Short mmCIF file of C-alpha atoms and ligand atoms in Angstrom, two decimals:
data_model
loop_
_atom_site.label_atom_id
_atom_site.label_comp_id
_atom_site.label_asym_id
_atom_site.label_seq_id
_atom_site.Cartn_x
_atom_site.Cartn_y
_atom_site.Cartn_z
CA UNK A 5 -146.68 111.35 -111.13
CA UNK A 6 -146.69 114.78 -109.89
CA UNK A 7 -143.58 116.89 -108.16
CA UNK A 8 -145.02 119.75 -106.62
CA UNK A 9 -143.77 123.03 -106.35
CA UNK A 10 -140.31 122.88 -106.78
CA UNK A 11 -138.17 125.47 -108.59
CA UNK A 12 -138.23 123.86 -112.06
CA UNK A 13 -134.66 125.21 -114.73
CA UNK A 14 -134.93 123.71 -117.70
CA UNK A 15 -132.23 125.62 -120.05
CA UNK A 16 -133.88 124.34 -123.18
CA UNK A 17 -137.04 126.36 -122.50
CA UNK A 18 -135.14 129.09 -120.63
CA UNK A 19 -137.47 127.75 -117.76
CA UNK A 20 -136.85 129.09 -114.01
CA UNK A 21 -139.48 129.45 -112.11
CA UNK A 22 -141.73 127.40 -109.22
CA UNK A 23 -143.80 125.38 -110.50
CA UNK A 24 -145.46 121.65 -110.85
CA UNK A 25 -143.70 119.35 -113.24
CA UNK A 26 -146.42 116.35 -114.73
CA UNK A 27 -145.74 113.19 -115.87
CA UNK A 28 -147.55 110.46 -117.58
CA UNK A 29 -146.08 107.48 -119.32
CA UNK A 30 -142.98 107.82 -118.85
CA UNK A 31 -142.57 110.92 -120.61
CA UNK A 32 -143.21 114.85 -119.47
CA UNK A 33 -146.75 115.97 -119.91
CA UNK A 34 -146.50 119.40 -118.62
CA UNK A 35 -145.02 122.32 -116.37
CA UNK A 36 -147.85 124.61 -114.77
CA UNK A 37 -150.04 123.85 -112.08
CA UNK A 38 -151.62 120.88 -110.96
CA UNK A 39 -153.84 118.87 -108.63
CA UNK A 40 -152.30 115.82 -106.87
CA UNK A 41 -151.35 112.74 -108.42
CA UNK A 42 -151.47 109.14 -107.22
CA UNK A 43 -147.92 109.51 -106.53
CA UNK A 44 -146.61 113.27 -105.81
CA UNK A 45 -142.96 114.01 -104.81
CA UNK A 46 -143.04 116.97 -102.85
CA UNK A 47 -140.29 119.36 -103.90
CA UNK A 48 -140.94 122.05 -102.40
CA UNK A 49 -137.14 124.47 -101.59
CA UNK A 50 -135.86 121.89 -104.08
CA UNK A 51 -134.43 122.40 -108.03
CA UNK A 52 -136.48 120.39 -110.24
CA UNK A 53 -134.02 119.89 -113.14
CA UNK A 54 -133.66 117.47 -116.33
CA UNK A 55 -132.01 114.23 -115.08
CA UNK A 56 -128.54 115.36 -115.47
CA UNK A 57 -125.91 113.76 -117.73
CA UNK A 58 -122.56 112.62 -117.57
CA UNK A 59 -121.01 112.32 -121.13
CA UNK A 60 -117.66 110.69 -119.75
CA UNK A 61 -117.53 107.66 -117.17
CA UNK A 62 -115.30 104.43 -117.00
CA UNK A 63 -117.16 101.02 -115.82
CA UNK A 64 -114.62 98.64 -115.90
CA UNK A 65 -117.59 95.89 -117.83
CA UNK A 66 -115.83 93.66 -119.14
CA UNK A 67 -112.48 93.18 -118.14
CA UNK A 68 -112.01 94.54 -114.33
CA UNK A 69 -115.76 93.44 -112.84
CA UNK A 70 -114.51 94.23 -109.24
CA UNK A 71 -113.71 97.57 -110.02
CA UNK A 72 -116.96 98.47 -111.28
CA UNK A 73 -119.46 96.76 -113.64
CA UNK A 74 -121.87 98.44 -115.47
CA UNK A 75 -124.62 97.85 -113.00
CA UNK A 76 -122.85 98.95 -109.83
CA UNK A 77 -121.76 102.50 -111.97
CA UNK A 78 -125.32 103.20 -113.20
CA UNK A 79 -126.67 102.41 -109.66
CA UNK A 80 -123.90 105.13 -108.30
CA UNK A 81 -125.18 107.20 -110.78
CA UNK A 82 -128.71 107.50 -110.46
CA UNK A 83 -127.70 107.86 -106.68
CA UNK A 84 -125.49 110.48 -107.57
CA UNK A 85 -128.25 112.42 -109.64
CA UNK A 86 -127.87 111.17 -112.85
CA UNK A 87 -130.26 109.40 -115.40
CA UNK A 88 -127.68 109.06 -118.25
CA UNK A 89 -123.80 108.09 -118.50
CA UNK A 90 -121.93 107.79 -121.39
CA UNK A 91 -119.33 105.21 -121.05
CA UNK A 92 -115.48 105.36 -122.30
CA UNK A 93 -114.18 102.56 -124.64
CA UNK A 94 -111.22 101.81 -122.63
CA UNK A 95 -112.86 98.17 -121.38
CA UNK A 96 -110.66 95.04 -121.47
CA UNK A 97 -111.18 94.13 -123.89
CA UNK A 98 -111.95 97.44 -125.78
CA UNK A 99 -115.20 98.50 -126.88
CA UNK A 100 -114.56 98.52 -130.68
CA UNK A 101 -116.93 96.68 -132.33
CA UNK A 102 -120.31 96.45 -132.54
CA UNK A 103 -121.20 93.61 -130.52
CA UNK A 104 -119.05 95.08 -127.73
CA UNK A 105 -121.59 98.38 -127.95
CA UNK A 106 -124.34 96.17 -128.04
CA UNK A 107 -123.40 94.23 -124.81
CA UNK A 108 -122.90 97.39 -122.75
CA UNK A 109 -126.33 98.61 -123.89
CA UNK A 110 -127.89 95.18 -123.13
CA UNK A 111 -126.20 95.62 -119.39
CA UNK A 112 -127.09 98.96 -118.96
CA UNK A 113 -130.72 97.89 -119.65
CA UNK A 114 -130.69 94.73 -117.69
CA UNK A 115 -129.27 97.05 -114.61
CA UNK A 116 -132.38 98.89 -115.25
CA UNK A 117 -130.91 102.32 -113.43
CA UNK A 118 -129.70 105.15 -115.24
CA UNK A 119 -129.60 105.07 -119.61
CA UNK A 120 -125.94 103.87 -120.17
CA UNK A 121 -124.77 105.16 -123.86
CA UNK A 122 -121.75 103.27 -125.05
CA UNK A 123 -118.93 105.42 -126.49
CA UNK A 124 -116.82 103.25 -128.96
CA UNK A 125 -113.23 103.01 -129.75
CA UNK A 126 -111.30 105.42 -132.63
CA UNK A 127 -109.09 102.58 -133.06
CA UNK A 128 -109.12 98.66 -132.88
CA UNK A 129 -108.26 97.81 -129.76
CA UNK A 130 -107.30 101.56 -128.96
CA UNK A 131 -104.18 100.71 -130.33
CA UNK A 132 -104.27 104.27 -132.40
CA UNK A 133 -103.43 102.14 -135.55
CA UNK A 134 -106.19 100.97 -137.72
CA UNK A 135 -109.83 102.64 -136.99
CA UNK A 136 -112.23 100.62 -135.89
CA UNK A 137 -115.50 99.98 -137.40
CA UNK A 138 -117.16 102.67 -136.59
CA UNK A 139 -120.32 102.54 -139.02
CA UNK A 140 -120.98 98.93 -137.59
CA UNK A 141 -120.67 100.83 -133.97
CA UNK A 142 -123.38 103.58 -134.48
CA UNK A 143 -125.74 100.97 -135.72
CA UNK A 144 -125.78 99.14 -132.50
CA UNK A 145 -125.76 102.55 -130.50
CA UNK A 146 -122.23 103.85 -130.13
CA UNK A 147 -123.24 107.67 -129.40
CA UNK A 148 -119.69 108.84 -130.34
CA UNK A 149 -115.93 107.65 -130.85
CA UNK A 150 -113.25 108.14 -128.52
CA UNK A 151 -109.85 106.15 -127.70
CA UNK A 152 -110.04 108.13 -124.04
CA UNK A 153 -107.19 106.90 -121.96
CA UNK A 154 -104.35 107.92 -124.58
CA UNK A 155 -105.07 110.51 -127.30
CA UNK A 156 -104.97 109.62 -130.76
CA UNK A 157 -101.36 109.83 -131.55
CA UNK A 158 -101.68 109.67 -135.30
CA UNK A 159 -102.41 112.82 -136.94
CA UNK A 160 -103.74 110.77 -139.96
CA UNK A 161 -105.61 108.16 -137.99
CA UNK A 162 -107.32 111.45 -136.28
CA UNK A 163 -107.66 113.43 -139.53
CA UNK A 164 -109.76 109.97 -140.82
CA UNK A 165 -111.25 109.52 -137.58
CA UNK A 166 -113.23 113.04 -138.33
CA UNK A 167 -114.30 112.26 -141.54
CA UNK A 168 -115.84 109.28 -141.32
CA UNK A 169 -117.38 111.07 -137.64
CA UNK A 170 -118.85 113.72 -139.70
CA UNK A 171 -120.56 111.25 -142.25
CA UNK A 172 -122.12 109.49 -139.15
CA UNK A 173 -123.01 112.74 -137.41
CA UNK A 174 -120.74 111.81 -134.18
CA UNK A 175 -118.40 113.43 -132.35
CA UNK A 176 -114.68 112.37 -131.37
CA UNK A 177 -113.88 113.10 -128.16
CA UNK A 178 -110.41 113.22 -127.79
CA UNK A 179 -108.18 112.48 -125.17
CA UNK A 180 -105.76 115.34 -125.46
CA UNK A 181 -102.25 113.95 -124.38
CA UNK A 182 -99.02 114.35 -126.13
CA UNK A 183 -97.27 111.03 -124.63
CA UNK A 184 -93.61 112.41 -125.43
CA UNK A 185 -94.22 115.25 -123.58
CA UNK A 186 -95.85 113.55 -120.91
CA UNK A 187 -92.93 111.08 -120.83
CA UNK A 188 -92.88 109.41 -117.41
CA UNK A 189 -94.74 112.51 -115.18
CA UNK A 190 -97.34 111.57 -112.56
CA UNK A 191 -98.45 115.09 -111.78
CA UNK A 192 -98.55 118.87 -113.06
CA UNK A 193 -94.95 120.52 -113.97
CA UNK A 194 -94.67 123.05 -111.70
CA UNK A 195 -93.80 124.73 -108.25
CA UNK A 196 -95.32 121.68 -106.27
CA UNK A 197 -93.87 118.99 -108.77
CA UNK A 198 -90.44 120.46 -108.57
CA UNK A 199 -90.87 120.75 -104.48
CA UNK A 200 -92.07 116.83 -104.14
CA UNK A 201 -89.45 115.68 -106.26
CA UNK A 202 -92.02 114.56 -108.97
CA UNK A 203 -91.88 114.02 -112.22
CA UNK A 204 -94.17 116.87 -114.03
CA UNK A 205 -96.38 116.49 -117.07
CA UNK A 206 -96.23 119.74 -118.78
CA UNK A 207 -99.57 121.99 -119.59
CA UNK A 208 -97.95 122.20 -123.35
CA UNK A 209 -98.93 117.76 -123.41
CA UNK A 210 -101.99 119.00 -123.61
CA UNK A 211 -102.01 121.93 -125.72
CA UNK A 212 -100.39 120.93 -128.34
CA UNK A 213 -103.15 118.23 -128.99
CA UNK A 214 -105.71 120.48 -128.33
CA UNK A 215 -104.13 122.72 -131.27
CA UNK A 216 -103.64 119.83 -133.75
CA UNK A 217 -107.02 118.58 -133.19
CA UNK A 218 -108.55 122.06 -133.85
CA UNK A 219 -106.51 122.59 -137.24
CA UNK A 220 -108.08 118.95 -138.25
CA UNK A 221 -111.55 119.57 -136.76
CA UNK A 222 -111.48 122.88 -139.16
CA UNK A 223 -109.85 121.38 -141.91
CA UNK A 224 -112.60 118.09 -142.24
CA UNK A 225 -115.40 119.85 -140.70
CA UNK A 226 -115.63 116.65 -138.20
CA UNK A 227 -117.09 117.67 -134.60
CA UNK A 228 -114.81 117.39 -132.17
CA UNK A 229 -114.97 117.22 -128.47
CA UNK A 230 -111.89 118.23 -126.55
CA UNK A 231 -112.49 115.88 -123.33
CA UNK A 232 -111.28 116.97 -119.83
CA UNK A 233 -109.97 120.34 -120.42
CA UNK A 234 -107.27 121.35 -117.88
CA UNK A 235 -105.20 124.28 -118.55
CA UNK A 236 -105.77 127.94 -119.38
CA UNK A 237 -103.69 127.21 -122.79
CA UNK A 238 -106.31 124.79 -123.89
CA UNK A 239 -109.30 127.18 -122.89
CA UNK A 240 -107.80 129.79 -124.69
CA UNK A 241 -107.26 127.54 -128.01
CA UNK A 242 -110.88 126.72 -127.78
CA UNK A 243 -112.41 129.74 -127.15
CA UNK A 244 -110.53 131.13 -129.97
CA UNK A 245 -111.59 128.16 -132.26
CA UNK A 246 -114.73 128.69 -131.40
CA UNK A 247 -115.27 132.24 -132.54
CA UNK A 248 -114.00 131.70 -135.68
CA UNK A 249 -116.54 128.62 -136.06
CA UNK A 250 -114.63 125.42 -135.83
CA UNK A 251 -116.90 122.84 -134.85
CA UNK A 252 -115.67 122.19 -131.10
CA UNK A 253 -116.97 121.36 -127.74
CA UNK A 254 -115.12 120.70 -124.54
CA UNK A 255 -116.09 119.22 -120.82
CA UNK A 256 -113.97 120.05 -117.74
CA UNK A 257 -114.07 117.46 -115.36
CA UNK A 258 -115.36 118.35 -111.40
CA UNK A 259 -112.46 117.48 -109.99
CA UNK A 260 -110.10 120.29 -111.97
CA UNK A 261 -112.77 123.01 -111.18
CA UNK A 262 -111.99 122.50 -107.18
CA UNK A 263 -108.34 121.01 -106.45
CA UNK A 264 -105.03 122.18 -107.86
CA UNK A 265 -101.87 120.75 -107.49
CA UNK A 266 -101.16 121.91 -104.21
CA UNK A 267 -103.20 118.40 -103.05
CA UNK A 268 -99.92 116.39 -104.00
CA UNK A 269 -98.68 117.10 -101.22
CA UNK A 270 -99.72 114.81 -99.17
CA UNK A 271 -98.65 112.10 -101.42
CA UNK A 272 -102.21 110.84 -101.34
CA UNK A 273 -102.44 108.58 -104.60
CA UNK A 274 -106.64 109.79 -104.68
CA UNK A 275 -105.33 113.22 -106.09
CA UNK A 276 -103.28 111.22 -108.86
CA UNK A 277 -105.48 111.81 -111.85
CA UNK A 278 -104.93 112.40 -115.72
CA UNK A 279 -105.08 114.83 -116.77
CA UNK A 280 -103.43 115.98 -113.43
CA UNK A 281 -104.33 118.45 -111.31
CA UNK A 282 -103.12 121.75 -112.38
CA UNK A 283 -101.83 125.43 -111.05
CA UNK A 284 -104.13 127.78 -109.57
CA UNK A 285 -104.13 130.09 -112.39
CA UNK A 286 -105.63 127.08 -114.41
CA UNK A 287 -108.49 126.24 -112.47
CA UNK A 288 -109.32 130.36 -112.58
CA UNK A 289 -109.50 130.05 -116.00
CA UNK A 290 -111.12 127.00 -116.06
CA UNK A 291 -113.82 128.58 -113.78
CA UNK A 292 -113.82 131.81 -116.28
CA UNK A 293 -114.56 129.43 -119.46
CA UNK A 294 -117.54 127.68 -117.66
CA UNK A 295 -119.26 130.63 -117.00
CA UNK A 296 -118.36 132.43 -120.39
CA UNK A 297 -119.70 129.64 -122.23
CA UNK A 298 -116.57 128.39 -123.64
CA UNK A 299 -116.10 125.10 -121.92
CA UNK A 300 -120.02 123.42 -122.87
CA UNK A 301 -120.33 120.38 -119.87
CA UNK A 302 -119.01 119.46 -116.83
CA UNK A 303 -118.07 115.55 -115.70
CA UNK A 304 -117.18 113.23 -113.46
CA UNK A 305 -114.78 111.22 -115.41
CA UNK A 306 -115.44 108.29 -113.03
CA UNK A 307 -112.66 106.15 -113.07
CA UNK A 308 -112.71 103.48 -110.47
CA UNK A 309 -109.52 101.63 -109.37
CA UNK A 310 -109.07 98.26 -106.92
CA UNK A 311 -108.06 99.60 -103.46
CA UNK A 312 -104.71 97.90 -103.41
CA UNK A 313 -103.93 99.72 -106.91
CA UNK A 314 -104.36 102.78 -105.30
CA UNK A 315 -102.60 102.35 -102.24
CA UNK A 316 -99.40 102.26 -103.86
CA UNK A 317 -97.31 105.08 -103.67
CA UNK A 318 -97.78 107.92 -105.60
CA UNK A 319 -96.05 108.03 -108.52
CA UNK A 320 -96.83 103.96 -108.91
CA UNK A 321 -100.54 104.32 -108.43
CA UNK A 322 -102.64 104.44 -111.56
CA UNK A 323 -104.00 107.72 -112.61
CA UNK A 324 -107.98 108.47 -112.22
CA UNK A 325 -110.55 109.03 -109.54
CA UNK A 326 -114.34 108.75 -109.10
CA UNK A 327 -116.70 110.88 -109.44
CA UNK A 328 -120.31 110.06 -109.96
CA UNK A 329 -122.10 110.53 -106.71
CA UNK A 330 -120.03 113.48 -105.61
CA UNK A 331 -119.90 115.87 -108.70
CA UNK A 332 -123.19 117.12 -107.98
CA UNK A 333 -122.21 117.80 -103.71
CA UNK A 334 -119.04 119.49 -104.99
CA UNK A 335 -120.41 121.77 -107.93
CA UNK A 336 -123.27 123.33 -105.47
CA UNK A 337 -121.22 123.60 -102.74
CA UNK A 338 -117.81 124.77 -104.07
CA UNK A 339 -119.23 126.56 -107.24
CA UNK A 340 -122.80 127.29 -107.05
CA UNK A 341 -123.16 128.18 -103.42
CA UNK A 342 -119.64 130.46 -103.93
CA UNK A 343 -121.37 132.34 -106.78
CA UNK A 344 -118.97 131.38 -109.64
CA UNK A 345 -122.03 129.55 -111.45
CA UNK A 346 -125.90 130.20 -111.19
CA UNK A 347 -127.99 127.29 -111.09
CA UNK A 348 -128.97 127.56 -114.46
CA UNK A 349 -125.40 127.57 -115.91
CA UNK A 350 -124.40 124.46 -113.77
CA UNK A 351 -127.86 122.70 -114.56
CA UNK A 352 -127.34 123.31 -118.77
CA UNK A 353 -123.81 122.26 -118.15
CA UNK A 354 -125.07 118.88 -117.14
CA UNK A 355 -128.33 117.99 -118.97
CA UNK A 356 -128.85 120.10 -122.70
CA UNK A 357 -125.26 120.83 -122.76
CA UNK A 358 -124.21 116.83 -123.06
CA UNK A 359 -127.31 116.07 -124.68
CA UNK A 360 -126.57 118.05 -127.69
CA UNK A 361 -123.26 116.80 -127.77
CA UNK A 362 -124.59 113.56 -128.26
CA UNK A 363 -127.45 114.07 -129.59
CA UNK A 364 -129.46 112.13 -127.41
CA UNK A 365 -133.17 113.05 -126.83
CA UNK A 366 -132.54 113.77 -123.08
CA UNK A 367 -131.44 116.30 -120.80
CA UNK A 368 -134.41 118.81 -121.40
CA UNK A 369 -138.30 119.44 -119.38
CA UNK A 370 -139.66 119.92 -122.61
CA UNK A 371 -143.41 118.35 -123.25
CA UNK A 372 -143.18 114.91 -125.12
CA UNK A 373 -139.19 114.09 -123.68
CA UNK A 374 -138.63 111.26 -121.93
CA UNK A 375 -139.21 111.58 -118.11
CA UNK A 376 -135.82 111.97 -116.64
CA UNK A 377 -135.91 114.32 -113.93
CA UNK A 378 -133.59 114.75 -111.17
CA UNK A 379 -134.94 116.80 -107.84
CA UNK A 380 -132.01 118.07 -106.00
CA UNK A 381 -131.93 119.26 -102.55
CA UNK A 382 -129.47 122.39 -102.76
CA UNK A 383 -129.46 122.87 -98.77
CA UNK A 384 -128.59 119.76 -96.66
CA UNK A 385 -125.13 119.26 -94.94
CA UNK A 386 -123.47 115.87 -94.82
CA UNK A 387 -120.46 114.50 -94.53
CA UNK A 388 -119.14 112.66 -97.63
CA UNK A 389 -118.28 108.98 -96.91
CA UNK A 390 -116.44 106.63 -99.21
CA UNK A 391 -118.35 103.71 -97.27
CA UNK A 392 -121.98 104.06 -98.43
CA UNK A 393 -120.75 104.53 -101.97
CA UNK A 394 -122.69 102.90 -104.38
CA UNK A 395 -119.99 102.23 -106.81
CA UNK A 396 -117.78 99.22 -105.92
CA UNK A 397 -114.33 101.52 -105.57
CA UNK A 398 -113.18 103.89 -103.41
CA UNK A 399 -110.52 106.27 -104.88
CA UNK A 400 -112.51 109.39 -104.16
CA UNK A 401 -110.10 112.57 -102.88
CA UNK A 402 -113.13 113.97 -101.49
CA UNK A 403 -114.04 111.64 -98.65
CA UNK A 404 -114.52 113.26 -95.27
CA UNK A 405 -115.57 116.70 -96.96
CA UNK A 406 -118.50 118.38 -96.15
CA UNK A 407 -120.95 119.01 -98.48
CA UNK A 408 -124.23 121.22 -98.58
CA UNK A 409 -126.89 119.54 -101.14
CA UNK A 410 -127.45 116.32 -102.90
CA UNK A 411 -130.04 114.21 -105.43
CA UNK A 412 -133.00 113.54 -103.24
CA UNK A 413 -134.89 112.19 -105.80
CA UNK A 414 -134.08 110.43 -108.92
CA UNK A 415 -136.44 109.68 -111.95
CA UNK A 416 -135.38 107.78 -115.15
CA UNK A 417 -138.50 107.32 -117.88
CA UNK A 418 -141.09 108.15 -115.22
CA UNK A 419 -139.81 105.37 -112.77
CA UNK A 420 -137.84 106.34 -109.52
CA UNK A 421 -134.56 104.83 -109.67
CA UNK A 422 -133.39 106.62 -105.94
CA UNK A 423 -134.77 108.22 -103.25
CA UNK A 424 -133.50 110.10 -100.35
CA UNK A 425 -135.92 111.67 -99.14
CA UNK A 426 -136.52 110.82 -95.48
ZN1 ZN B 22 -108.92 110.83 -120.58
ZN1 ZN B 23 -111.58 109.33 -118.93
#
């Protein structure tokens, strides 16, 4: 297979330029110039990138089926632009063991769309008391530990956790969440909370995880990964962290990089999301660590919800939105196309970026890698509509927005798993 004459960015290679991208069983066999294949994707005015990566999704397999299962996520996924998800534990029940990781990998192969890469629990059951088995895990494919959905309330269990993380060469992604602090809130603490009359979750919830975490990451030398970074506090922890060497990454989910809690105001339970949607001066940070380097990926942290969950009112509704096939829309209109990211910063924050964190083989052109390219049309304006969603739920804040650019084509080992080109 040939795509011709796109703009290929490859952040591994420090790759930008037009050019013809080659493959040949299932893997990449070159970037250069070539003649015409049996089947050639014309790409030309498109961005030829790595198949991007989402390190942080929910599919509700098992437990909530009609939410999402793991073949109607990966399917909204590859239409969405990505070739590999990694999933959160949170499953009923949890994903703790390792037959649990080796189902989800089974379904994400028998769905046959984009590589599904199972994260598994910190604790058994998530119950943040006794940590799971987490050698057993990595041996049937767990790709890293997380109890994502609460944070791991015990500073020993977490201190453990790290260790034995660092003698398996994972990370542990940690939900950062002080639940005291949080107490009952359903949205920031702030102006808007105190206007609406709703209870606030304080940006110190957060922080104050985010600073434990980082005195145990240094102390053990486990990797950790701070997930879904939200306020300027936490950036500021973790840039610091970082230059004196602590072994920390962080992801900022899409949705944090674009709304702030101004949205609330309409009471509309699809801008209910933990960690919620902060202050303006938050999301300028946010914005600031992305492009500085100190906040490494960017997600969707898809989180699908039953429609008559969501309709509740506000502060009954569960927290969490999706994501997958409109993080890509959203980050080149409201953050590429603006200026506050080039394409190459956006494109590493979604392919090597995640890759590394995982360590998974993907998210890089290079010669040899598996073929897992997604062509992306940065140009064309549609409308975004809830109803030709591939995922099975709807709680998206961002229906009815326009958006400029999409995934036109998307490739997973060689094969094309969607295509929208007309
Ligand atoms: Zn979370
Ligand atoms: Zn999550």
């Amino acid at each position: 297979m040939l795509i011709k004459g796109g703009r290929v960015i490859c952040p591994a290679q420090k790759l930008d330029k037009e050019a013809d991208l080659l493959i040949e069983d299932g893997r990449i066999a070159g970037i250069g110039s070539f003649a015409d294949q049996a089947e050639t994707v014309e790409a030309a005015g498109c961005i030829v990138a790595p198949g991007l990566v989402d390190m942080h999704v929910h599919f509700r397999e098992p437990g909530k089926e009609d939410e999402e299962t793991i073949a109607s996520g990966s399917a909204a996924a590859v239409a969405g632009g990505f070739t590999s998800v990694a999933t959160m534990p949170n499953t009923e029940p949890a994903v703790d063991d390792e037959p649990s990781v080796a189902f989800q990998r089974l379904q994400g192969e028998r769905a046959g769309k984009a590589r599904v890469f199972p994260i598994g629990a910190v604790s058994v059951g998530r119950q943040g008391e006794r940590l799971a088995e987490m050698g057993q895990m990595v041996r049937a494919g767990a790709v890293a530990f997380s109890d994502d959905g609460d944070g791991v309330r015990s500073s020993r269990l977490m201190r453990v956790a790290l260790q034995y993380a660092a003698m398996l060469g994972k990370p542990v992604i940690d939900h950062c969440e002080d639940r005291e602090l949080a107490g009952r809130g359903v949205m920031h603490a702030g102006y808007w909370s105190v206007k609406l009359g709703l209870g606030g979750i304080p940006a110190a919830a957060e922080e104050v995880m985010v600073a434990r975490d980082l005195i145990l990451a240094e102390a053990t030398g486990g990797r950790l990964h701070v997930a879904h970074v939200s306020t300027a506090g936490s950036v500021e922890l973790i840039r610091r962290a970082k230059q004196r060497g602590v072994p920390v990454t962080c992801e900022v989910a899409i949705h944090h990089l674009v709304l702030t809690d101004e949205w609330v105001k309409g009471f509309d339970p699809n801008f209910k999301v933990n960690p919620p949607l902060r202050s303006g001066e938050d999301v300028a940070a946010l914005r600031a660590a992305l492009a500085d380097g100190t906040i490494d990926c960017i997600v969707s942290d898809h989180a699908p919800h039953a429609l008559e969950e969501k309709e509740l009112e506000f502060a009954l509704a569960p927290f969490g939105i999706i994501g997958l096939e409109t993080t890509l829309p959203i980050l080149i209109t409201h953050l590429i196309g603006p200026g506050v990211l080039s394409w190459p910063q956006a494109i590493a924050a979604m392919t090597l970026n995640p890759a590394r964190v995982l360590g998974l083989e993907v998210g890089t052109l290079q010669p040899g890698r598996p073929a897992d390219v997604t062509v992306i049309d940065p140009k064309t304006e549609w409308p975004i509509d809830t109803a030709r969603f591939r995922s099975k739920s709807r709680n998206c804040p961002f229906h009815g927005w326009k958006a400029e650019g999409r995934a036109l084509v998307t490739i997973v080992g060689g094969e094309i798993k969607h295509d929208a080109r007309p």
